[in-house]
Each structure stands twice: as C-alpha cells, then as structure tokens.
Amino acid sequence: MLGFIIRPPHQLLSLLSCPGLRIPRFSVLCAPLRLRTMAVSSSSWELPLVAVCQVTSTPDKEQNFKTCAELIREAARLGACLAFLPEAFDFIARDPEETQRLSEPLGGNLLEEYTQLARECGLWLSLGGFHERGQDWEQTQKIYNCHVILNNMGSVVATYRKTHLCDVEIPGQGPMRESNSTIPGPSLESPISTPAGKIGLAICYDMRFPELSLALVQAGAEILTYPSAFGSVTGPAHWEPVSA
C-alpha cells in the first residue's frame, strides 16, 4: 500500500511496508512485516509507516531546515515512525570554500534544531548526509559526509561517515573530486535497530561497492539506505538501472 504527496520542488513519499514492490524512478524503503497479538484472541499484521522526504537543498541553511521540518511534521501527522532525509539535506553550497564555511560539528546549532524536532514530533530521523566538522577539523580543514540517526527522543544513536568518496570524471562537466574537501570515514557502522527494522547505513556513491552492502546484511541489516544528492548526469546512471 502506497500513498504520496507531491509538493514541488520537494515531495514527501509516505509508504507502508511493501515487500517485493518495485516502483520505477523511486527509491523505496520497505519495512519488515511485524506480527502483533491483539488484546482479543486474534492477530493482525502491523505495518510500520516510514516517510521518504525529498528536498532541493540550497546554500540557505535556515530555509532548508524549514522545508525539511515541514515534511517531517507532516510525516508525523500521517503516523510515520521514521522519516528519511537525503544526502546534503543541510545545504548544497556554490563552491568548495562555501561548503567549508557552512559546515558544522555534530554538536552545532543545526543538529540541535533537528534534535528538538525529533522530540517534538516523537519521530526517528535518518539525516542522510551532514557536512560534519570532525574533531580533526583544525588540523585537516576537511569535513566528513556523515549519515546521522536520531531516535524519537532526539538522541544521536548512530553515525556513519561515508567511506567511498565520489572522485569521477563526468562527461561534459569535467571531474568531481569529493576527496578535495572530504575525508573518508574510518569504518562501517553496525546496523541500528529502529521501529521500522534494522537499518544499514551507507551514503550515495557507496552503492557502487557491493561488499559494503553484503557486510551490512551479514551483520543483520533489514533495510539498506543510500541517501543521495545526485546530479542530472550521475542520478540516471545510478537509479534508473536500480529501478528498471
């Protein structure tokens, strides 16, 4: 069962558990079925509701937060237990220097706003790619691409720093060098238990490396996540083959 609300330039895709369902041109996250015993002598299938929030980020961090917060509150109103935001939900800068300037530590103001929002809505949040100033910022002047999971009390319960950086040659656009400003993460994160199931954390370009997915599944992941901020060329090259 699938329901969605489209609000250009962003959209909220809300969905119930959907094992085996394939939706062209959408990245669908399917929560596992759970059997719940009722107070009477019957039972029913409880289908966790999750929300996939798609946004078009800009350099305006405040406006980006307002857009994401609107979608998250709507997800909570619809009864979702977990909302997913994409890579670079916090911002997409106009140049590398602006990216460095706008980045924050995990203990900064922006994550505090999302912490309060998670508590307000009573909702788990998957923050799919945060421009993080790590503890080594002063020495390296480079950031991490960090996938953060908040529980419904606003606590950080998992962080994964992207291990495979996108250094590629794009036809007609020249090179993309994520490693110029970003440090690869040191390790994988164990799957995290959420109301929708055990989630394996990855980000965008990680999907090109199946060993990561296999390791997460072998560790118990029921849902694999690849929050992405693909462009007009890289997006179709990745998602159209997946959804075909």
mmCIF file of C-alpha atoms in Angstrom:
data_model
loop_
_atom_site.group_PDB
_atom_site.id
_atom_site.type_symbol
_atom_site.label_atom_id
_atom_site.label_comp_id
_atom_site.label_asym_id
_atom_site.label_seq_id
_atom_site.Cartn_x
_atom_site.Cartn_y
_atom_site.Cartn_z
ATOM 1 C CA MET A 1 0.000 0.000 0.000
ATOM 2 C CA LEU A 2 1.460 3.322 -1.084
ATOM 3 C CA GLY A 3 0.500 6.922 -0.574
ATOM 4 C CA PHE A 4 2.373 10.030 -1.630
ATOM 5 C CA ILE A 5 2.051 13.799 -1.549
ATOM 6 C CA ILE A 6 3.872 15.878 -4.162
ATOM 7 C CA ARG A 7 4.771 19.474 -3.408
ATOM 8 C CA PRO A 8 7.321 20.765 -5.930
ATOM 9 C CA PRO A 9 10.192 21.500 -5.576
ATOM 10 C CA HIS A 10 10.132 18.961 -2.737
ATOM 11 C CA GLN A 11 7.977 15.941 -2.101
ATOM 12 C CA LEU A 12 7.068 13.545 0.658
ATOM 13 C CA LEU A 13 6.686 9.887 -0.229
ATOM 14 C CA SER A 14 4.899 8.066 2.581
ATOM 15 C CA LEU A 15 4.657 4.300 2.377
ATOM 16 C CA LEU A 16 3.583 1.264 4.274
ATOM 17 C CA SER A 17 5.516 -1.981 4.353
ATOM 18 C CA CYS A 18 5.856 -3.215 0.802
ATOM 19 C CA PRO A 19 7.907 -6.433 0.431
ATOM 20 C CA GLY A 20 8.847 -7.068 -3.187
ATOM 21 C CA LEU A 21 7.252 -3.893 -4.528
ATOM 22 C CA ARG A 22 9.213 -2.174 -7.325
ATOM 23 C CA ILE A 23 8.378 1.442 -8.131
ATOM 24 C CA PRO A 24 10.139 2.860 -11.242
ATOM 25 C CA ARG A 25 12.155 6.019 -10.639
ATOM 26 C CA PHE A 26 11.650 5.939 -6.889
ATOM 27 C CA SER A 27 13.997 4.672 -4.186
ATOM 28 C CA VAL A 28 11.658 2.675 -1.970
ATOM 29 C CA LEU A 29 12.463 1.630 1.582
ATOM 30 C CA CYS A 30 10.417 -1.362 2.700
ATOM 31 C CA ALA A 31 9.985 -2.096 6.389
ATOM 32 C CA PRO A 32 9.661 -5.714 7.528
ATOM 33 C CA LEU A 33 6.272 -7.103 8.493
ATOM 34 C CA ARG A 34 5.676 -7.483 12.223
ATOM 35 C CA LEU A 35 3.069 -9.703 13.861
ATOM 36 C CA ARG A 36 1.223 -8.109 16.773
ATOM 37 C CA THR A 37 -1.005 -10.011 19.166
ATOM 38 C CA MET A 38 -4.207 -8.123 19.906
ATOM 39 C CA ALA A 39 -5.992 -7.938 23.242
ATOM 40 C CA VAL A 40 -8.596 -10.323 21.874
ATOM 41 C CA SER A 41 -7.840 -13.825 20.630
ATOM 42 C CA SER A 42 -6.983 -12.705 17.106
ATOM 43 C CA SER A 43 -3.917 -11.181 15.473
ATOM 44 C CA SER A 44 -3.138 -8.702 12.723
ATOM 45 C CA TRP A 45 -0.154 -7.575 10.707
ATOM 46 C CA GLU A 46 1.304 -4.313 11.928
ATOM 47 C CA LEU A 47 2.868 -2.400 9.052
ATOM 48 C CA PRO A 48 5.346 0.294 10.133
ATOM 49 C CA LEU A 49 4.910 3.538 8.237
ATOM 50 C CA VAL A 50 8.018 5.386 7.084
ATOM 51 C CA ALA A 51 8.435 8.598 5.101
ATOM 52 C CA VAL A 52 10.990 9.428 2.417
ATOM 53 C CA CYS A 53 11.406 13.207 2.197
ATOM 54 C CA GLN A 54 12.917 14.630 -0.966
ATOM 55 C CA VAL A 55 14.191 18.189 -0.997
ATOM 56 C CA THR A 56 16.167 20.504 -3.243
ATOM 57 C CA SER A 57 18.856 21.917 -0.959
ATOM 58 C CA THR A 58 20.357 25.381 -1.436
ATOM 59 C CA PRO A 59 23.104 27.344 0.348
ATOM 60 C CA ASP A 60 20.392 28.782 2.639
ATOM 61 C CA LYS A 61 20.598 26.507 5.703
ATOM 62 C CA GLU A 62 17.690 28.175 7.500
ATOM 63 C CA GLN A 63 15.339 27.775 4.539
ATOM 64 C CA ASN A 64 16.469 24.184 4.012
ATOM 65 C CA PHE A 65 15.635 23.416 7.650
ATOM 66 C CA LYS A 66 12.188 24.986 7.320
ATOM 67 C CA THR A 67 11.472 22.842 4.269
ATOM 68 C CA CYS A 68 12.669 19.648 5.955
ATOM 69 C CA ALA A 69 10.824 20.465 9.183
ATOM 70 C CA GLU A 70 7.565 20.922 7.274
ATOM 71 C CA LEU A 71 7.920 17.486 5.709
ATOM 72 C CA ILE A 72 8.933 15.841 8.985
ATOM 73 C CA ARG A 73 5.925 17.317 10.797
ATOM 74 C CA GLU A 74 3.676 16.099 8.017
ATOM 75 C CA ALA A 75 5.222 12.627 8.265
ATOM 76 C CA ALA A 76 4.471 12.626 11.999
ATOM 77 C CA ARG A 77 0.898 13.765 11.362
ATOM 78 C CA LEU A 78 0.429 10.865 8.941
ATOM 79 C CA GLY A 79 1.613 8.420 11.581
ATOM 80 C CA ALA A 80 5.122 7.617 10.358
ATOM 81 C CA CYS A 81 7.601 6.189 12.860
ATOM 82 C CA LEU A 82 10.690 7.186 10.861
ATOM 83 C CA ALA A 83 11.499 9.885 8.294
ATOM 84 C CA PHE A 84 14.445 9.772 5.874
ATOM 85 C CA LEU A 85 16.191 12.902 4.580
ATOM 86 C CA PRO A 86 18.663 12.857 1.671
ATOM 87 C CA GLU A 87 22.373 13.462 1.450
ATOM 88 C CA ALA A 88 23.190 17.177 1.826
ATOM 89 C CA PHE A 89 19.839 17.859 3.486
ATOM 90 C CA ASP A 90 21.598 20.638 5.413
ATOM 91 C CA PHE A 91 22.841 22.566 2.363
ATOM 92 C CA ILE A 92 24.440 22.421 -1.064
ATOM 93 C CA ALA A 93 26.980 25.199 -1.482
ATOM 94 C CA ARG A 94 28.019 27.076 -4.603
ATOM 95 C CA ASP A 95 31.730 26.318 -4.247
ATOM 96 C CA PRO A 96 34.156 24.364 -2.018
ATOM 97 C CA GLU A 97 35.018 27.404 0.077
ATOM 98 C CA GLU A 98 31.359 27.975 0.929
ATOM 99 C CA THR A 99 30.970 24.284 1.802
ATOM 100 C CA GLN A 100 33.767 24.576 4.344
ATOM 101 C CA ARG A 101 32.367 27.784 5.781
ATOM 102 C CA LEU A 102 28.827 26.428 6.198
ATOM 103 C CA SER A 103 29.841 23.081 7.710
ATOM 104 C CA GLU A 104 29.290 22.434 11.434
ATOM 105 C CA PRO A 105 30.237 19.894 14.104
ATOM 106 C CA LEU A 106 27.651 17.354 15.223
ATOM 107 C CA GLY A 107 27.205 19.414 18.375
ATOM 108 C CA GLY A 108 26.407 22.563 16.413
ATOM 109 C CA ASN A 109 23.221 24.600 16.088
ATOM 110 C CA LEU A 110 21.721 22.731 13.128
ATOM 111 C CA LEU A 111 21.832 19.267 14.685
ATOM 112 C CA GLU A 112 20.393 20.766 17.872
ATOM 113 C CA GLU A 113 17.416 22.004 15.829
ATOM 114 C CA TYR A 114 16.866 18.509 14.429
ATOM 115 C CA THR A 115 17.229 17.056 17.914
ATOM 116 C CA GLN A 116 14.421 19.314 19.141
ATOM 117 C CA LEU A 117 12.331 18.496 16.066
ATOM 118 C CA ALA A 118 12.656 14.746 16.634
ATOM 119 C CA ARG A 119 11.499 15.205 20.242
ATOM 120 C CA GLU A 120 8.657 17.490 19.218
ATOM 121 C CA CYS A 121 7.357 15.039 16.616
ATOM 122 C CA GLY A 122 8.188 11.850 18.506
ATOM 123 C CA LEU A 123 9.775 10.614 15.292
ATOM 124 C CA TRP A 124 13.020 8.813 14.410
ATOM 125 C CA LEU A 125 15.066 10.698 11.796
ATOM 126 C CA SER A 126 17.607 9.492 9.254
ATOM 127 C CA LEU A 127 19.700 12.543 8.349
ATOM 128 C CA GLY A 128 21.294 11.233 5.222
ATOM 129 C CA GLY A 129 24.415 13.296 4.722
ATOM 130 C CA PHE A 130 25.556 16.056 7.072
ATOM 131 C CA HIS A 131 28.599 18.236 6.307
ATOM 132 C CA GLU A 132 30.428 17.489 9.552
ATOM 133 C CA ARG A 133 33.413 19.282 11.010
ATOM 134 C CA GLY A 134 35.094 16.440 12.867
ATOM 135 C CA GLN A 135 37.413 16.616 15.831
ATOM 136 C CA ASP A 136 40.336 16.877 13.386
ATOM 137 C CA TRP A 137 38.925 19.953 11.638
ATOM 138 C CA GLU A 138 41.590 22.339 12.924
ATOM 139 C CA GLN A 139 44.362 20.105 11.561
ATOM 140 C CA THR A 140 42.822 18.985 8.265
ATOM 141 C CA GLN A 141 40.376 21.739 7.280
ATOM 142 C CA LYS A 142 38.369 18.913 5.695
ATOM 143 C CA ILE A 143 34.916 17.605 6.586
ATOM 144 C CA TYR A 144 33.121 14.260 6.791
ATOM 145 C CA ASN A 145 29.976 13.297 4.911
ATOM 146 C CA CYS A 146 28.054 11.943 7.900
ATOM 147 C CA HIS A 147 24.791 9.948 7.999
ATOM 148 C CA VAL A 148 23.147 10.551 11.388
ATOM 149 C CA ILE A 149 20.287 8.632 13.022
ATOM 150 C CA LEU A 150 18.253 10.347 15.752
ATOM 151 C CA ASN A 151 15.732 8.472 17.853
ATOM 152 C CA ASN A 152 12.349 9.871 18.843
ATOM 153 C CA MET A 153 13.884 11.414 21.976
ATOM 154 C CA GLY A 154 16.347 13.385 19.842
ATOM 155 C CA SER A 155 19.404 11.369 20.827
ATOM 156 C CA VAL A 156 22.108 10.508 18.270
ATOM 157 C CA VAL A 157 22.030 6.693 18.152
ATOM 158 C CA ALA A 158 24.255 6.118 15.098
ATOM 159 C CA THR A 159 26.682 7.960 12.842
ATOM 160 C CA TYR A 160 28.284 6.693 9.658
ATOM 161 C CA ARG A 161 30.906 8.670 7.770
ATOM 162 C CA LYS A 162 30.958 7.965 4.048
ATOM 163 C CA THR A 163 33.834 5.655 3.182
ATOM 164 C CA HIS A 164 33.700 5.768 -0.649
ATOM 165 C CA LEU A 165 34.184 9.318 -1.898
ATOM 166 C CA CYS A 166 32.937 10.313 -5.318
ATOM 167 C CA ASP A 167 36.031 11.073 -7.409
ATOM 168 C CA VAL A 168 34.837 10.680 -11.013
ATOM 169 C CA GLU A 169 35.098 12.159 -14.474
ATOM 170 C CA ILE A 170 31.681 13.361 -15.680
ATOM 171 C CA PRO A 171 31.307 13.624 -19.466
ATOM 172 C CA GLY A 172 30.732 17.219 -20.498
ATOM 173 C CA GLN A 173 31.197 18.525 -16.940
ATOM 174 C CA GLY A 174 34.752 17.647 -16.002
ATOM 175 C CA PRO A 175 35.991 15.994 -12.800
ATOM 176 C CA MET A 176 34.167 15.653 -9.493
ATOM 177 C CA ARG A 177 36.590 15.341 -6.576
ATOM 178 C CA GLU A 178 34.807 14.863 -3.266
ATOM 179 C CA SER A 179 38.151 13.959 -1.697
ATOM 180 C CA ASN A 180 39.404 17.525 -2.201
ATOM 181 C CA SER A 181 37.296 18.666 0.737
ATOM 182 C CA THR A 182 36.120 15.476 2.447
ATOM 183 C CA ILE A 183 37.832 12.754 4.475
ATOM 184 C CA PRO A 184 36.658 9.143 4.049
ATOM 185 C CA GLY A 185 35.163 7.579 7.156
ATOM 186 C CA PRO A 186 37.297 5.027 9.006
ATOM 187 C CA SER A 187 34.759 2.208 9.351
ATOM 188 C CA LEU A 188 31.261 0.856 8.813
ATOM 189 C CA GLU A 189 28.528 1.283 11.411
ATOM 190 C CA SER A 190 26.712 -1.759 12.743
ATOM 191 C CA PRO A 191 23.020 -1.887 11.698
ATOM 192 C CA ILE A 192 20.864 0.119 14.066
ATOM 193 C CA SER A 193 17.527 -1.121 15.404
ATOM 194 C CA THR A 194 14.640 1.259 14.678
ATOM 195 C CA PRO A 195 10.839 0.939 14.818
ATOM 196 C CA ALA A 196 10.928 0.082 11.099
ATOM 197 C CA GLY A 197 13.609 -2.611 11.369
ATOM 198 C CA LYS A 198 17.400 -2.841 11.434
ATOM 199 C CA ILE A 199 18.903 -0.174 9.192
ATOM 200 C CA GLY A 200 22.279 -0.426 7.474
ATOM 201 C CA LEU A 201 23.833 2.989 6.906
ATOM 202 C CA ALA A 202 25.506 3.985 3.648
ATOM 203 C CA ILE A 203 25.604 7.136 1.507
ATOM 204 C CA CYS A 204 25.243 7.755 -2.221
ATOM 205 C CA TYR A 205 28.400 6.553 -4.012
ATOM 206 C CA ASP A 206 28.719 3.667 -1.539
ATOM 207 C CA MET A 207 26.138 1.822 -3.626
ATOM 208 C CA ARG A 208 28.855 1.111 -6.202
ATOM 209 C CA PHE A 209 30.632 -1.146 -3.724
ATOM 210 C CA PRO A 210 28.601 -4.310 -3.068
ATOM 211 C CA GLU A 211 30.964 -5.568 -0.381
ATOM 212 C CA LEU A 212 29.639 -2.849 1.920
ATOM 213 C CA SER A 213 26.049 -3.987 1.366
ATOM 214 C CA LEU A 214 26.962 -7.623 1.922
ATOM 215 C CA ALA A 215 28.746 -6.777 5.164
ATOM 216 C CA LEU A 216 25.722 -4.854 6.438
ATOM 217 C CA VAL A 217 23.305 -7.639 5.528
ATOM 218 C CA GLN A 218 25.535 -10.242 7.146
ATOM 219 C CA ALA A 219 25.532 -8.062 10.264
ATOM 220 C CA GLY A 220 21.729 -8.204 10.358
ATOM 221 C CA ALA A 221 20.563 -5.198 8.294
ATOM 222 C CA GLU A 222 16.971 -5.475 7.055
ATOM 223 C CA ILE A 223 16.943 -2.101 5.271
ATOM 224 C CA LEU A 224 19.858 -0.641 3.296
ATOM 225 C CA THR A 225 19.943 3.125 2.896
ATOM 226 C CA TYR A 226 21.667 5.163 0.183
ATOM 227 C CA PRO A 227 20.630 8.793 0.722
ATOM 228 C CA SER A 228 21.929 10.674 -2.289
ATOM 229 C CA ALA A 229 22.406 14.101 -3.826
ATOM 230 C CA PHE A 230 22.983 13.003 -7.404
ATOM 231 C CA GLY A 231 23.156 15.446 -10.308
ATOM 232 C CA SER A 232 21.405 15.362 -13.671
ATOM 233 C CA VAL A 233 24.070 13.034 -15.127
ATOM 234 C CA THR A 234 25.012 10.862 -12.160
ATOM 235 C CA GLY A 235 21.419 10.352 -10.983
ATOM 236 C CA PRO A 236 20.090 8.466 -14.030
ATOM 237 C CA ALA A 237 23.352 6.497 -14.243
ATOM 238 C CA HIS A 238 22.694 5.076 -10.775
ATOM 239 C CA TRP A 239 18.976 4.970 -10.127
ATOM 240 C CA GLU A 240 17.473 4.034 -13.497
ATOM 241 C CA PRO A 241 19.340 0.680 -13.590
ATOM 242 C CA VAL A 242 18.299 0.020 -9.973
ATOM 243 C CA SER A 243 14.614 0.717 -10.594
ATOM 244 C CA ALA A 244 14.392 -0.965 -14.010
#
